[in-house]
Amino acid sequence: MTVDRYIAVFYPLRYPQIMKSNLVKITVTFIWCISFVTGCLPLIWNNETPHVKNLPKCNILSIVSNIYIWSFVIPPAILTNVTILYVYLRVLFLKHRQRRRVFAVQICGKTSQYSKHDTKTTAVIGIIIFSSVFVLTPFLVTVILVTSGVVIKNAKLMCSVTYELSFINPMFTPVLFAWRNESFKTVLKTVMQKKISQVTSRFKRKRSEASEIMEFGSTTITSA
């Protein structure tokens, strides 16, 4: 997705020629196959022992082989972070360069307009970089240190915290990329209103049933 945006921004005229439908399908299929294979490897290639099996919690670094981590986890993670950081920083610099050119034209024409779109674009790119790079980096650094044999205080706790933190990125990525899209906001608003309406109606129905039960109980007691 990052490479797709890079091509769309820097090669807009050649984008339809480069990003053809067949190429996209082949690329997505290849990525899914590689991810599936590498993800299943730890099921048969691991350091599982009776001691590890009886542990109350599963610690991925104590089960997965260091060779696997240094072959299939760390290099792709570093490549992904570097690619995302490079692409979006280039997009950010390009945006600021175009903004300076537009501002220079406005000065020559003695007009000055403030565009909120510039601020929104900067905010979106900043959030994407933060969520994609700086959220994943702590876990990556922790894994590198632990697998390298560096002694870290509370290593298991740090691994657990950074591992959970790394899931923030895929959890919020769809929202980050679509939060300025009007169609997305309309659909999200409709879904939220529907859910709130369902919860409210359910609460009112439960409350009504409780009131009827209490009224029936009080009537029965009075009659008795």
GROMACS .gro file of C-alpha atoms in nm:
model
  224
    1MET     CA    1   0.000   0.000   0.000
    2THR     CA    2   0.288   0.234   0.076
    3VAL     CA    3   0.456   0.159  -0.257
    4ASP     CA    4   0.123   0.211  -0.433
    5ARG     CA    5   0.093   0.558  -0.280
    6TYR     CA    6   0.453   0.636  -0.371
    7ILE     CA    7   0.391   0.554  -0.737
    8ALA     CA    8   0.062   0.745  -0.738
    9VAL     CA    9   0.223   1.060  -0.595
   10PHE     CA   10   0.553   1.067  -0.782
   11TYR     CA   11   0.449   0.900  -1.109
   12PRO     CA   12   0.082   0.994  -1.153
   13LEU     CA   13   0.086   0.980  -1.533
   14ARG     CA   14   0.251   0.638  -1.542
   15TYR     CA   15   0.047   0.495  -1.255
   16PRO     CA   16  -0.211   0.312  -1.475
   17GLN     CA   17   0.071   0.156  -1.676
   18ILE     CA   18   0.269   0.044  -1.371
   19MET     CA   19  -0.007  -0.067  -1.135
   20LYS     CA   20  -0.197  -0.299  -1.362
   21SER     CA   21  -0.467  -0.529  -1.231
   22ASN     CA   22  -0.273  -0.850  -1.297
   23LEU     CA   23   0.039  -0.714  -1.128
   24VAL     CA   24  -0.159  -0.617  -0.820
   25LYS     CA   25  -0.325  -0.959  -0.800
   26ILE     CA   26   0.005  -1.141  -0.838
   27THR     CA   27   0.174  -0.919  -0.578
   28VAL     CA   28  -0.106  -0.960  -0.323
   29THR     CA   29  -0.118  -1.337  -0.378
   30PHE     CA   30   0.260  -1.364  -0.342
   31ILE     CA   31   0.260  -1.161  -0.020
   32TRP     CA   32  -0.022  -1.369   0.129
   33CYS     CA   33   0.152  -1.696   0.038
   34ILE     CA   34   0.485  -1.586   0.182
   35SER     CA   35   0.315  -1.460   0.498
   36PHE     CA   36   0.123  -1.786   0.538
   37VAL     CA   37   0.431  -2.003   0.492
   38THR     CA   38   0.656  -1.800   0.722
   39GLY     CA   39   0.377  -1.772   0.978
   40CYS     CA   40   0.328  -2.149   0.988
   41LEU     CA   41   0.698  -2.233   1.014
   42PRO     CA   42   0.712  -2.188   1.395
   43LEU     CA   43   0.454  -2.465   1.431
   44ILE     CA   44   0.716  -2.719   1.326
   45TRP     CA   45   1.037  -2.521   1.379
   46ASN     CA   46   1.043  -2.420   1.744
   47ASN     CA   47   1.216  -2.471   2.075
   48GLU     CA   48   0.916  -2.622   2.252
   49THR     CA   49   1.015  -2.841   2.545
   50PRO     CA   50   0.814  -2.993   2.832
   51HIS     CA   51   0.931  -2.705   3.052
   52VAL     CA   52   0.816  -2.443   2.803
   53LYS     CA   53   0.492  -2.630   2.736
   54ASN     CA   54   0.400  -2.619   3.106
   55LEU     CA   55   0.452  -2.245   3.139
   56PRO     CA   56   0.135  -2.051   3.232
   57LYS     CA   57   0.191  -1.802   2.950
   58CYS     CA   58   0.331  -1.840   2.601
   59ASN     CA   59   0.646  -1.636   2.543
   60ILE     CA   60   0.714  -1.618   2.171
   61LEU     CA   61   1.084  -1.545   2.217
   62SER     CA   62   1.134  -1.860   2.426
   63ILE     CA   63   0.961  -2.084   2.171
   64VAL     CA   64   1.059  -1.946   1.831
   65SER     CA   65   1.414  -2.011   1.716
   66ASN     CA   66   1.652  -1.717   1.702
   67ILE     CA   67   1.749  -1.819   1.349
   68TYR     CA   68   1.385  -1.789   1.244
   69ILE     CA   69   1.353  -1.448   1.410
   70TRP     CA   70   1.668  -1.314   1.245
   71SER     CA   71   1.566  -1.461   0.909
   72PHE     CA   72   1.193  -1.398   0.881
   73VAL     CA   73   1.099  -1.138   1.144
   74ILE     CA   74   1.367  -0.876   1.189
   75PRO     CA   75   1.473  -0.813   0.823
   76PRO     CA   76   1.115  -0.770   0.690
   77ALA     CA   77   1.027  -0.549   0.986
   78ILE     CA   78   1.329  -0.325   0.930
   79LEU     CA   79   1.261  -0.309   0.556
   80THR     CA   80   0.896  -0.221   0.617
   81ASN     CA   81   0.975   0.053   0.867
   82VAL     CA   82   1.245   0.207   0.647
   83THR     CA   83   1.020   0.197   0.340
   84ILE     CA   84   0.725   0.358   0.519
   85LEU     CA   85   0.944   0.625   0.674
   86TYR     CA   86   1.118   0.704   0.344
   87VAL     CA   87   0.802   0.717   0.133
   88TYR     CA   88   0.592   0.932   0.363
   89LEU     CA   89   0.875   1.170   0.443
   90ARG     CA   90   0.928   1.218   0.070
   91VAL     CA   91   0.555   1.282   0.027
   92LEU     CA   92   0.567   1.531   0.314
   93PHE     CA   93   0.866   1.715   0.165
   94LEU     CA   94   0.697   1.723  -0.176
   95LYS     CA   95   0.385   1.871  -0.023
   96HIS     CA   96   0.582   2.144   0.154
   97ARG     CA   97   0.773   2.221  -0.166
   98GLN     CA   98   0.448   2.262  -0.359
   99ARG     CA   99   0.307   2.473  -0.078
  100ARG     CA  100   0.604   2.711  -0.100
  101ARG     CA  101   0.555   2.742  -0.475
  102VAL     CA  102   0.186   2.818  -0.434
  103PHE     CA  103   0.265   3.068  -0.160
  104ALA     CA  104   0.518   3.241  -0.387
  105VAL     CA  105   0.258   3.268  -0.663
  106GLN     CA  106   0.008   3.410  -0.417
  107ILE     CA  107   0.260   3.672  -0.303
  108CYS     CA  108   0.324   3.775  -0.663
  109GLY     CA  109  -0.050   3.802  -0.716
  110LYS     CA  110  -0.090   3.981  -0.384
  111THR     CA  111  -0.326   3.716  -0.253
  112SER     CA  112  -0.283   3.506   0.054
  113GLN     CA  113  -0.505   3.214   0.136
  114TYR     CA  114  -0.471   2.972   0.421
  115SER     CA  115  -0.551   2.616   0.322
  116LYS     CA  116  -0.674   2.383   0.593
  117HIS     CA  117  -0.602   2.096   0.356
  118ASP     CA  118  -0.227   2.146   0.411
  119THR     CA  119  -0.265   2.107   0.786
  120LYS     CA  120  -0.486   1.801   0.744
  121THR     CA  121  -0.238   1.638   0.508
  122THR     CA  122   0.051   1.700   0.745
  123ALA     CA  123  -0.149   1.562   1.036
  124VAL     CA  124  -0.248   1.247   0.846
  125ILE     CA  125   0.108   1.179   0.729
  126GLY     CA  126   0.242   1.240   1.079
  127ILE     CA  127  -0.008   0.998   1.232
  128ILE     CA  128   0.069   0.734   0.968
  129ILE     CA  129   0.443   0.760   1.031
  130PHE     CA  130   0.393   0.746   1.407
  131SER     CA  131   0.154   0.450   1.398
  132SER     CA  132   0.354   0.256   1.141
  133VAL     CA  133   0.710   0.318   1.253
  134PHE     CA  134   0.729   0.440   1.609
  135VAL     CA  135   0.466   0.195   1.734
  136LEU     CA  136   0.642  -0.106   1.580
  137THR     CA  137   0.998   0.002   1.656
  138PRO     CA  138   0.995  -0.064   2.035
  139PHE     CA  139   0.903  -0.430   1.985
  140LEU     CA  140   1.158  -0.466   1.706
  141VAL     CA  141   1.434  -0.317   1.921
  142THR     CA  142   1.335  -0.538   2.214
  143VAL     CA  143   1.344  -0.850   1.999
  144ILE     CA  144   1.686  -0.759   1.860
  145LEU     CA  145   1.828  -0.701   2.207
  146VAL     CA  146   1.680  -1.015   2.360
  147THR     CA  147   1.779  -1.245   2.074
  148SER     CA  148   2.127  -1.094   2.071
  149GLY     CA  149   2.181  -1.201   2.431
  150VAL     CA  150   2.171  -0.854   2.581
  151VAL     CA  151   2.059  -0.865   2.943
  152ILE     CA  152   1.750  -0.649   2.990
  153LYS     CA  153   1.574  -0.588   3.318
  154ASN     CA  154   1.216  -0.719   3.305
  155ALA     CA  155   1.273  -0.847   2.953
  156LYS     CA  156   0.955  -1.058   2.950
  157LEU     CA  157   0.742  -0.766   3.064
  158MET     CA  158   0.899  -0.536   2.806
  159CYS     CA  159   0.841  -0.792   2.531
  160SER     CA  160   0.478  -0.832   2.631
  161VAL     CA  161   0.412  -0.457   2.648
  162THR     CA  162   0.584  -0.375   2.319
  163TYR     CA  163   0.420  -0.675   2.151
  164GLU     CA  164   0.074  -0.554   2.251
  165LEU     CA  165   0.170  -0.201   2.147
  166SER     CA  166   0.262  -0.323   1.800
  167PHE     CA  167  -0.099  -0.430   1.743
  168ILE     CA  168  -0.215  -0.068   1.764
  169ASN     CA  169  -0.096  -0.011   1.409
  170PRO     CA  170  -0.308  -0.273   1.226
  171MET     CA  171  -0.601  -0.198   1.453
  172PHE     CA  172  -0.618   0.171   1.364
  173THR     CA  173  -0.471   0.166   1.012
  174PRO     CA  174  -0.809   0.154   0.830
  175VAL     CA  175  -0.932   0.450   1.033
  176LEU     CA  176  -0.610   0.646   0.981
  177PHE     CA  177  -0.628   0.612   0.605
  178ALA     CA  178  -0.998   0.692   0.579
  179TRP     CA  179  -1.076   0.936   0.859
  180ARG     CA  180  -1.079   1.233   0.617
  181ASN     CA  181  -1.291   1.051   0.361
  182GLU     CA  182  -1.645   1.186   0.357
  183SER     CA  183  -1.798   0.854   0.248
  184PHE     CA  184  -1.619   0.674   0.530
  185LYS     CA  185  -1.734   0.929   0.785
  186THR     CA  186  -2.093   0.904   0.660
  187VAL     CA  187  -2.094   0.525   0.682
  188LEU     CA  188  -1.925   0.530   1.023
  189LYS     CA  189  -2.178   0.783   1.152
  190THR     CA  190  -2.466   0.571   1.021
  191VAL     CA  191  -2.329   0.255   1.182
  192MET     CA  192  -2.268   0.430   1.514
  193GLN     CA  193  -2.618   0.581   1.516
  194LYS     CA  194  -2.768   0.241   1.438
  195LYS     CA  195  -2.573   0.073   1.717
  196ILE     CA  196  -2.662   0.346   1.965
  197SER     CA  197  -3.027   0.319   1.864
  198GLN     CA  198  -3.020  -0.059   1.914
  199VAL     CA  199  -2.858  -0.028   2.256
  200THR     CA  200  -3.102   0.245   2.360
  201SER     CA  201  -3.408   0.050   2.247
  202ARG     CA  202  -3.280  -0.263   2.420
  203PHE     CA  203  -3.223  -0.068   2.741
  204LYS     CA  204  -3.572   0.083   2.724
  205ARG     CA  205  -3.725  -0.260   2.664
  206LYS     CA  206  -3.541  -0.409   2.962
  207ARG     CA  207  -3.643  -0.114   3.175
  208SER     CA  208  -4.005  -0.153   3.068
  209GLU     CA  209  -3.999  -0.524   3.149
  210ALA     CA  210  -3.847  -0.453   3.489
  211SER     CA  211  -4.115  -0.192   3.559
  212GLU     CA  212  -4.392  -0.435   3.463
  213ILE     CA  213  -4.245  -0.704   3.688
  214MET     CA  214  -4.220  -0.462   3.980
  215GLU     CA  215  -4.574  -0.338   3.920
  216PHE     CA  216  -4.705  -0.695   3.902
  217GLY     CA  217  -4.520  -0.782   4.221
  218SER     CA  218  -4.655  -0.483   4.409
  219THR     CA  219  -5.010  -0.558   4.286
  220THR     CA  220  -4.981  -0.919   4.400
  221ILE     CA  221  -4.856  -0.816   4.744
  222THR     CA  222  -5.137  -0.561   4.780
  223SER     CA  223  -5.401  -0.817   4.681
  224ALA     CA  224  -5.262  -1.067   4.929
   0.00000   0.00000   0.00000
